[in-house]
């Protein structure tokens, strides 16, 4: 059962937190709001969805009306708000969430609102949310998630019960084989956690290896870089294939740099700007070999 799989992944990686929320669900003594605090690329969104699924059906049986509606993403009592394309979460989105909470539960016990990646709340939307956290409607439950708790208003955080999900240790990663059927079921719901733990998700390894390649690349000097580029791209003669491979590579390099910047490595900001220029050049059909030469020398 795919539900069991997600439960297994979470239970293995976060046994204390899972035991805690299961106790909460059974005891029925619930806070009005929870904040799941993880790390960048962490499992906090998956955890909130998992929590919601178990609140809608305690046994998560997979058969009842609640489970069926949840699995088809049409459960009337559950609403998920998230940042679209890394844009701020708008006041309008929060107001829609408030409207959702003001209605009585239709199928389950609670009206549930999940606000993902709350570091994207605008000041206006954070303040609007604060009002709801101060006076939550009856039978409502709000779940916030964030990978950047430092960027969330303290007043918002102080009104929620926090559940911390530390970054997964590397030894726990990549331990699971996930079948195609399971991948289909998982769809967009539990992506982060699965990406962190799955062995054979499409191209996962390629993606990971490519990132490692670029991380090594930027640390090397130009002589080493040239060698790396030759090893990787030298055998590809056709310009279009070369362009495609480089385009994916630049996107991955961009992600590597963003991570470095998030970890406080400021000099990568300049590099990121340069990569974006190279991407534009690639889109404008500038000669791929020339772009590779730039990459070796100027990044
Ligand atoms: Zn059920």
mmCIF file of C-alpha atoms and ligand atoms in Angstrom:
data_model
loop_
_atom_site.group_PDB
_atom_site.id
_atom_site.type_symbol
_atom_site.label_atom_id
_atom_site.label_comp_id
_atom_site.label_asym_id
_atom_site.label_seq_id
_atom_site.Cartn_x
_atom_site.Cartn_y
_atom_site.Cartn_z
ATOM 1 C CA UNK A 1 0.000 0.000 0.000
ATOM 2 C CA UNK A 2 1.428 3.376 -0.969
ATOM 3 C CA UNK A 3 0.073 4.959 2.226
ATOM 4 C CA UNK A 4 2.075 2.436 4.196
ATOM 5 C CA UNK A 5 5.130 3.373 2.181
ATOM 6 C CA UNK A 6 4.875 7.049 3.105
ATOM 7 C CA UNK A 7 4.193 6.068 6.706
ATOM 8 C CA UNK A 8 7.223 3.791 6.622
ATOM 9 C CA UNK A 9 9.476 6.485 5.193
ATOM 10 C CA UNK A 10 8.352 8.972 7.803
ATOM 11 C CA UNK A 11 8.383 6.494 10.683
ATOM 12 C CA UNK A 12 11.900 5.382 9.840
ATOM 13 C CA UNK A 13 13.244 8.898 9.548
ATOM 14 C CA UNK A 14 11.136 10.681 12.148
ATOM 15 C CA UNK A 15 10.016 8.040 14.669
ATOM 16 C CA UNK A 16 9.598 10.461 17.579
ATOM 17 C CA UNK A 17 7.583 12.975 15.596
ATOM 18 C CA UNK A 18 5.341 10.285 14.106
ATOM 19 C CA UNK A 19 4.703 8.776 17.534
ATOM 20 C CA UNK A 20 3.860 12.242 18.817
ATOM 21 C CA UNK A 21 1.310 13.118 16.137
ATOM 22 C CA UNK A 22 -0.259 9.677 16.358
ATOM 23 C CA UNK A 23 -0.714 10.207 20.069
ATOM 24 C CA UNK A 24 -2.273 13.590 19.335
ATOM 25 C CA UNK A 25 -4.700 12.139 16.820
ATOM 26 C CA UNK A 26 -5.766 9.348 19.176
ATOM 27 C CA UNK A 27 -6.091 11.617 22.185
ATOM 28 C CA UNK A 28 -8.116 14.167 20.246
ATOM 29 C CA UNK A 29 -6.510 16.935 22.278
ATOM 30 C CA UNK A 30 -5.419 19.079 19.433
ATOM 31 C CA UNK A 31 -3.904 22.512 19.210
ATOM 32 C CA UNK A 32 -5.557 24.836 16.691
ATOM 33 C CA UNK A 33 -2.392 25.134 14.702
ATOM 34 C CA UNK A 34 0.885 23.348 14.090
ATOM 35 C CA UNK A 35 4.053 24.482 12.422
ATOM 36 C CA UNK A 36 6.219 21.790 10.825
ATOM 37 C CA UNK A 37 9.727 23.149 10.718
ATOM 38 C CA UNK A 38 12.227 21.390 8.479
ATOM 39 C CA UNK A 39 15.126 22.320 6.255
ATOM 40 C CA UNK A 40 15.384 23.350 2.621
ATOM 41 C CA UNK A 41 14.253 20.328 0.570
ATOM 42 C CA UNK A 42 13.035 18.801 3.811
ATOM 43 C CA UNK A 43 10.057 16.568 4.466
ATOM 44 C CA UNK A 44 7.879 19.128 6.267
ATOM 45 C CA UNK A 45 5.277 19.396 3.501
ATOM 46 C CA UNK A 46 4.956 15.637 3.267
ATOM 47 C CA UNK A 47 4.636 15.426 7.008
ATOM 48 C CA UNK A 48 1.777 17.945 7.070
ATOM 49 C CA UNK A 49 -0.084 16.095 4.306
ATOM 50 C CA UNK A 50 0.436 12.818 6.146
ATOM 51 C CA UNK A 51 -0.901 14.381 9.346
ATOM 52 C CA UNK A 52 -3.934 15.693 7.446
ATOM 53 C CA UNK A 53 -4.640 12.278 5.902
ATOM 54 C CA UNK A 54 -4.667 10.703 9.367
ATOM 55 C CA UNK A 55 -6.863 13.420 10.800
ATOM 56 C CA UNK A 56 -9.400 12.842 8.048
ATOM 57 C CA UNK A 57 -9.414 9.092 8.715
ATOM 58 C CA UNK A 58 -7.637 7.930 11.866
ATOM 59 C CA UNK A 59 -6.961 4.502 10.423
ATOM 60 C CA UNK A 60 -6.115 5.895 6.999
ATOM 61 C CA UNK A 61 -8.036 2.858 5.745
ATOM 62 C CA UNK A 62 -7.972 3.816 2.072
ATOM 63 C CA UNK A 63 -11.599 2.704 1.657
ATOM 64 C CA UNK A 64 -13.892 5.194 3.380
ATOM 65 C CA UNK A 65 -15.314 8.412 1.913
ATOM 66 C CA UNK A 66 -12.652 10.491 3.645
ATOM 67 C CA UNK A 67 -9.769 8.426 2.302
ATOM 68 C CA UNK A 68 -11.207 8.235 -1.201
ATOM 69 C CA UNK A 69 -11.752 11.980 -1.380
ATOM 70 C CA UNK A 70 -8.270 12.632 -0.014
ATOM 71 C CA UNK A 71 -6.637 10.290 -2.513
ATOM 72 C CA UNK A 72 -8.431 11.995 -5.379
ATOM 73 C CA UNK A 73 -7.423 15.426 -4.106
ATOM 74 C CA UNK A 74 -11.061 16.469 -3.783
ATOM 75 C CA UNK A 75 -11.600 16.380 -0.020
ATOM 76 C CA UNK A 76 -13.862 19.321 0.790
ATOM 77 C CA UNK A 77 -12.455 19.792 4.284
ATOM 78 C CA UNK A 78 -8.840 20.089 3.181
ATOM 79 C CA UNK A 79 -7.318 23.105 1.487
ATOM 80 C CA UNK A 80 -3.653 23.551 0.630
ATOM 81 C CA UNK A 81 -2.109 26.963 0.000
ATOM 82 C CA UNK A 82 1.376 27.316 -1.405
ATOM 83 C CA UNK A 83 3.655 29.780 -3.090
ATOM 84 C CA UNK A 84 3.334 29.687 -6.863
ATOM 85 C CA UNK A 85 6.675 29.862 -8.674
ATOM 86 C CA UNK A 86 8.405 31.217 -5.582
ATOM 87 C CA UNK A 87 6.106 34.254 -5.540
ATOM 88 C CA UNK A 88 4.887 35.623 -2.220
ATOM 89 C CA UNK A 89 1.771 33.971 -0.786
ATOM 90 C CA UNK A 90 -0.795 36.698 -1.343
ATOM 91 C CA UNK A 91 -3.400 38.204 0.930
ATOM 92 C CA UNK A 92 -6.049 36.877 -1.452
ATOM 93 C CA UNK A 93 -4.796 33.312 -0.953
ATOM 94 C CA UNK A 94 -4.983 33.744 2.824
ATOM 95 C CA UNK A 95 -8.481 35.189 2.571
ATOM 96 C CA UNK A 96 -9.552 32.149 0.550
ATOM 97 C CA UNK A 97 -8.072 29.997 3.306
ATOM 98 C CA UNK A 98 -9.998 31.927 5.940
ATOM 99 C CA UNK A 99 -13.194 31.449 3.974
ATOM 100 C CA UNK A 100 -12.481 27.724 3.824
ATOM 101 C CA UNK A 101 -12.062 27.554 7.609
ATOM 102 C CA UNK A 102 -15.287 29.467 8.282
ATOM 103 C CA UNK A 103 -17.423 26.602 6.903
ATOM 104 C CA UNK A 104 -18.340 23.593 9.093
ATOM 105 C CA UNK A 105 -16.660 20.257 8.311
ATOM 106 C CA UNK A 106 -18.475 18.400 5.534
ATOM 107 C CA UNK A 107 -17.059 14.905 5.863
ATOM 108 C CA UNK A 108 -14.544 14.760 8.669
ATOM 109 C CA UNK A 109 -14.103 16.248 12.131
ATOM 110 C CA UNK A 110 -12.101 19.305 11.135
ATOM 111 C CA UNK A 111 -11.722 21.919 8.465
ATOM 112 C CA UNK A 112 -8.047 21.657 7.591
ATOM 113 C CA UNK A 113 -5.863 24.328 6.077
ATOM 114 C CA UNK A 114 -2.257 23.624 5.120
ATOM 115 C CA UNK A 115 -0.062 26.590 4.252
ATOM 116 C CA UNK A 116 3.155 25.300 2.722
ATOM 117 C CA UNK A 117 6.500 27.091 2.794
ATOM 118 C CA UNK A 118 5.235 29.938 4.948
ATOM 119 C CA UNK A 119 8.512 31.833 4.528
ATOM 120 C CA UNK A 120 6.800 33.054 1.348
ATOM 121 C CA UNK A 121 4.007 34.846 3.237
ATOM 122 C CA UNK A 122 3.911 38.548 2.418
ATOM 123 C CA UNK A 123 3.741 40.856 5.414
ATOM 124 C CA UNK A 124 0.072 41.585 4.719
ATOM 125 C CA UNK A 125 -0.801 37.904 4.417
ATOM 126 C CA UNK A 126 1.201 37.014 7.541
ATOM 127 C CA UNK A 127 -0.713 39.644 9.499
ATOM 128 C CA UNK A 128 -4.042 38.398 8.169
ATOM 129 C CA UNK A 129 -3.071 34.846 9.109
ATOM 130 C CA UNK A 130 -2.101 36.048 12.568
ATOM 131 C CA UNK A 131 -5.685 37.166 13.192
ATOM 132 C CA UNK A 132 -6.976 33.685 12.359
ATOM 133 C CA UNK A 133 -4.347 32.063 14.563
ATOM 134 C CA UNK A 134 -5.429 34.310 17.421
ATOM 135 C CA UNK A 135 -9.104 33.501 16.994
ATOM 136 C CA UNK A 136 -9.379 30.242 15.076
ATOM 137 C CA UNK A 137 -12.875 29.198 13.961
ATOM 138 C CA UNK A 138 -14.361 26.179 15.739
ATOM 139 C CA UNK A 139 -13.358 22.763 14.397
ATOM 140 C CA UNK A 140 -10.583 24.227 12.333
ATOM 141 C CA UNK A 141 -6.964 23.194 12.224
ATOM 142 C CA UNK A 142 -4.157 25.080 10.536
ATOM 143 C CA UNK A 143 -0.869 23.477 9.556
ATOM 144 C CA UNK A 144 2.064 25.608 8.513
ATOM 145 C CA UNK A 145 5.287 24.318 7.038
ATOM 146 C CA UNK A 146 8.606 26.030 6.577
ATOM 147 C CA UNK A 147 12.192 25.227 5.713
ATOM 148 C CA UNK A 148 13.263 28.740 6.752
ATOM 149 C CA UNK A 149 11.787 29.368 10.210
ATOM 150 C CA UNK A 150 14.016 32.440 10.617
ATOM 151 C CA UNK A 151 12.005 34.133 7.863
ATOM 152 C CA UNK A 152 8.650 33.525 9.491
ATOM 153 C CA UNK A 153 7.177 36.239 11.717
ATOM 154 C CA UNK A 154 7.878 35.402 15.358
ATOM 155 C CA UNK A 155 4.323 36.353 16.253
ATOM 156 C CA UNK A 156 3.024 33.750 13.799
ATOM 157 C CA UNK A 157 5.319 31.023 15.065
ATOM 158 C CA UNK A 158 4.606 31.734 18.702
ATOM 159 C CA UNK A 159 0.923 31.008 18.117
ATOM 160 C CA UNK A 160 1.511 27.548 16.725
ATOM 161 C CA UNK A 161 2.720 24.291 18.238
ATOM 162 C CA UNK A 162 6.046 23.556 16.582
ATOM 163 C CA UNK A 163 7.122 20.141 15.380
ATOM 164 C CA UNK A 164 10.752 20.034 14.304
ATOM 165 C CA UNK A 165 11.884 17.711 11.534
ATOM 166 C CA UNK A 166 15.680 17.751 11.436
ATOM 167 C CA UNK A 167 17.495 17.290 8.160
ATOM 168 C CA UNK A 168 17.718 13.608 7.276
ATOM 169 C CA UNK A 169 21.123 12.039 7.878
ATOM 170 C CA UNK A 170 22.693 10.843 4.633
ATOM 171 C CA UNK A 171 22.795 7.231 5.749
ATOM 172 C CA UNK A 172 19.002 7.173 5.769
ATOM 173 C CA UNK A 173 18.700 8.434 2.235
ATOM 174 C CA UNK A 174 18.191 6.377 -0.890
ATOM 175 C CA UNK A 175 17.148 3.281 0.979
ATOM 176 C CA UNK A 176 13.930 2.542 -0.815
ATOM 177 C CA UNK A 177 12.982 0.968 -4.092
ATOM 178 C CA UNK A 178 9.785 2.553 -5.321
ATOM 179 C CA UNK A 179 7.645 0.833 -7.907
ATOM 180 C CA UNK A 180 6.202 2.624 -10.927
ATOM 181 C CA UNK A 181 2.710 2.108 -9.551
ATOM 182 C CA UNK A 182 3.684 3.709 -6.279
ATOM 183 C CA UNK A 183 5.297 6.605 -8.095
ATOM 184 C CA UNK A 184 2.053 7.206 -9.933
ATOM 185 C CA UNK A 185 0.051 7.177 -6.741
ATOM 186 C CA UNK A 186 2.481 9.421 -4.955
ATOM 187 C CA UNK A 187 2.211 11.950 -7.772
ATOM 188 C CA UNK A 188 2.756 15.470 -6.550
ATOM 189 C CA UNK A 189 1.766 14.730 -2.998
ATOM 190 C CA UNK A 190 4.839 13.461 -1.259
ATOM 191 C CA UNK A 191 7.497 14.504 -3.712
ATOM 192 C CA UNK A 192 10.109 15.912 -1.414
ATOM 193 C CA UNK A 193 10.286 12.987 0.938
ATOM 194 C CA UNK A 194 10.270 10.499 -1.884
ATOM 195 C CA UNK A 195 12.932 12.415 -3.754
ATOM 196 C CA UNK A 196 15.037 12.242 -0.634
ATOM 197 C CA UNK A 197 14.580 8.545 -0.114
ATOM 198 C CA UNK A 198 13.746 6.844 -3.387
ATOM 199 C CA UNK A 199 16.265 4.804 -5.316
ATOM 200 C CA UNK A 200 14.719 4.651 -8.727
ATOM 201 C CA UNK A 201 12.639 7.744 -9.238
ATOM 202 C CA UNK A 202 13.087 8.875 -12.820
ATOM 203 C CA UNK A 203 16.517 10.328 -13.364
ATOM 204 C CA UNK A 204 17.082 10.774 -9.673
ATOM 205 C CA UNK A 205 20.594 9.434 -9.836
ATOM 206 C CA UNK A 206 21.489 11.418 -12.926
ATOM 207 C CA UNK A 207 20.231 14.519 -11.202
ATOM 208 C CA UNK A 208 22.240 13.793 -8.090
ATOM 209 C CA UNK A 209 25.412 12.880 -9.971
ATOM 210 C CA UNK A 210 25.141 15.970 -12.120
ATOM 211 C CA UNK A 211 24.909 18.132 -9.020
ATOM 212 C CA UNK A 212 27.979 16.488 -7.540
ATOM 213 C CA UNK A 213 29.789 17.093 -10.821
ATOM 214 C CA UNK A 214 29.035 20.820 -10.746
ATOM 215 C CA UNK A 215 29.888 21.186 -7.103
ATOM 216 C CA UNK A 216 33.317 19.721 -7.837
ATOM 217 C CA UNK A 217 33.594 21.783 -11.011
ATOM 218 C CA UNK A 218 33.252 25.173 -9.327
ATOM 219 C CA UNK A 219 35.782 24.226 -6.669
ATOM 220 C CA UNK A 220 38.427 23.314 -9.243
ATOM 221 C CA UNK A 221 40.902 25.514 -11.106
ATOM 222 C CA UNK A 222 40.623 26.152 -14.848
ATOM 223 C CA UNK A 223 42.972 23.298 -15.844
ATOM 224 C CA UNK A 224 40.918 20.750 -13.924
ATOM 225 C CA UNK A 225 37.694 22.292 -15.166
ATOM 226 C CA UNK A 226 38.767 21.962 -18.756
ATOM 227 C CA UNK A 227 39.507 18.306 -18.166
ATOM 228 C CA UNK A 228 36.120 17.763 -16.515
ATOM 229 C CA UNK A 229 34.314 19.477 -19.379
ATOM 230 C CA UNK A 230 36.197 17.374 -21.939
ATOM 231 C CA UNK A 231 35.365 14.151 -20.105
ATOM 232 C CA UNK A 232 31.726 15.043 -19.894
ATOM 233 C CA UNK A 233 30.951 16.863 -23.113
ATOM 234 C CA UNK A 234 33.910 16.080 -25.396
ATOM 235 C CA UNK A 235 32.451 12.978 -27.012
ATOM 236 C CA UNK A 236 29.217 14.697 -28.061
ATOM 237 C CA UNK A 237 29.590 15.979 -31.585
ATOM 238 C CA UNK A 238 26.049 16.988 -32.406
ATOM 239 C CA UNK A 239 25.355 20.578 -31.439
ATOM 240 C CA UNK A 240 21.744 20.118 -30.427
ATOM 241 C CA UNK A 241 22.406 17.204 -28.061
ATOM 242 C CA UNK A 242 25.308 19.129 -26.609
ATOM 243 C CA UNK A 243 23.083 22.164 -26.085
ATOM 244 C CA UNK A 244 20.419 20.073 -24.390
ATOM 245 C CA UNK A 245 22.893 18.437 -22.027
ATOM 246 C CA UNK A 246 24.472 21.766 -21.192
ATOM 247 C CA UNK A 247 21.073 23.333 -20.583
ATOM 248 C CA UNK A 248 20.219 20.662 -17.976
ATOM 249 C CA UNK A 249 23.709 21.059 -16.556
ATOM 250 C CA UNK A 250 23.346 24.814 -16.149
ATOM 251 C CA UNK A 251 19.996 24.363 -14.408
ATOM 252 C CA UNK A 252 21.566 21.926 -11.963
ATOM 253 C CA UNK A 253 24.540 24.226 -11.474
ATOM 254 C CA UNK A 254 22.089 27.015 -10.727
ATOM 255 C CA UNK A 255 20.506 24.861 -8.009
ATOM 256 C CA UNK A 256 23.915 24.027 -6.559
ATOM 257 C CA UNK A 257 24.767 27.735 -6.377
ATOM 258 C CA UNK A 258 21.425 28.584 -4.802
ATOM 259 C CA UNK A 259 22.101 26.022 -2.079
ATOM 260 C CA UNK A 260 25.565 27.485 -1.500
ATOM 261 C CA UNK A 261 24.081 30.982 -1.238
ATOM 262 C CA UNK A 262 21.471 29.742 1.226
ATOM 263 C CA UNK A 263 24.302 28.306 3.282
ATOM 264 C CA UNK A 264 25.904 31.728 3.403
ATOM 265 C CA UNK A 265 28.478 31.503 0.611
ATOM 266 C CA UNK A 266 28.061 35.002 -0.762
ATOM 267 C CA UNK A 267 30.543 34.823 -3.616
ATOM 268 C CA UNK A 268 28.192 32.387 -5.338
ATOM 269 C CA UNK A 269 25.699 35.218 -5.920
ATOM 270 C CA UNK A 270 27.953 36.636 -8.633
ATOM 271 C CA UNK A 271 28.408 33.168 -10.104
ATOM 272 C CA UNK A 272 24.667 32.665 -10.202
ATOM 273 C CA UNK A 273 24.244 35.877 -12.189
ATOM 274 C CA UNK A 274 26.856 34.690 -14.672
ATOM 275 C CA UNK A 275 25.174 31.309 -15.068
ATOM 276 C CA UNK A 276 21.915 33.051 -15.859
ATOM 277 C CA UNK A 277 23.659 35.075 -18.551
ATOM 278 C CA UNK A 278 25.111 31.875 -20.028
ATOM 279 C CA UNK A 279 21.638 30.329 -20.045
ATOM 280 C CA UNK A 280 20.312 33.289 -22.012
ATOM 281 C CA UNK A 281 23.190 32.913 -24.447
ATOM 282 C CA UNK A 282 22.342 29.241 -24.867
ATOM 283 C CA UNK A 283 18.713 30.138 -25.547
ATOM 284 C CA UNK A 284 19.909 32.680 -28.116
ATOM 285 C CA UNK A 285 21.784 29.910 -29.952
ATOM 286 C CA UNK A 286 25.251 31.198 -29.180
ATOM 287 C CA UNK A 287 27.835 28.521 -30.058
ATOM 288 C CA UNK A 288 27.792 25.868 -27.326
ATOM 289 C CA UNK A 289 31.571 25.376 -27.313
ATOM 290 C CA UNK A 290 32.032 29.069 -26.705
ATOM 291 C CA UNK A 291 29.655 28.920 -23.742
ATOM 292 C CA UNK A 292 31.625 25.987 -22.340
ATOM 293 C CA UNK A 293 34.819 28.024 -22.653
ATOM 294 C CA UNK A 294 33.221 30.901 -20.768
ATOM 295 C CA UNK A 295 32.047 28.491 -18.120
ATOM 296 C CA UNK A 296 35.570 27.185 -17.545
ATOM 297 C CA UNK A 297 37.146 30.608 -17.278
ATOM 298 C CA UNK A 298 34.714 33.070 -15.733
ATOM 299 C CA UNK A 299 32.638 31.207 -13.142
HETATM 300 ZN ZN1 LIG B 1 -10.507 5.826 5.733
#
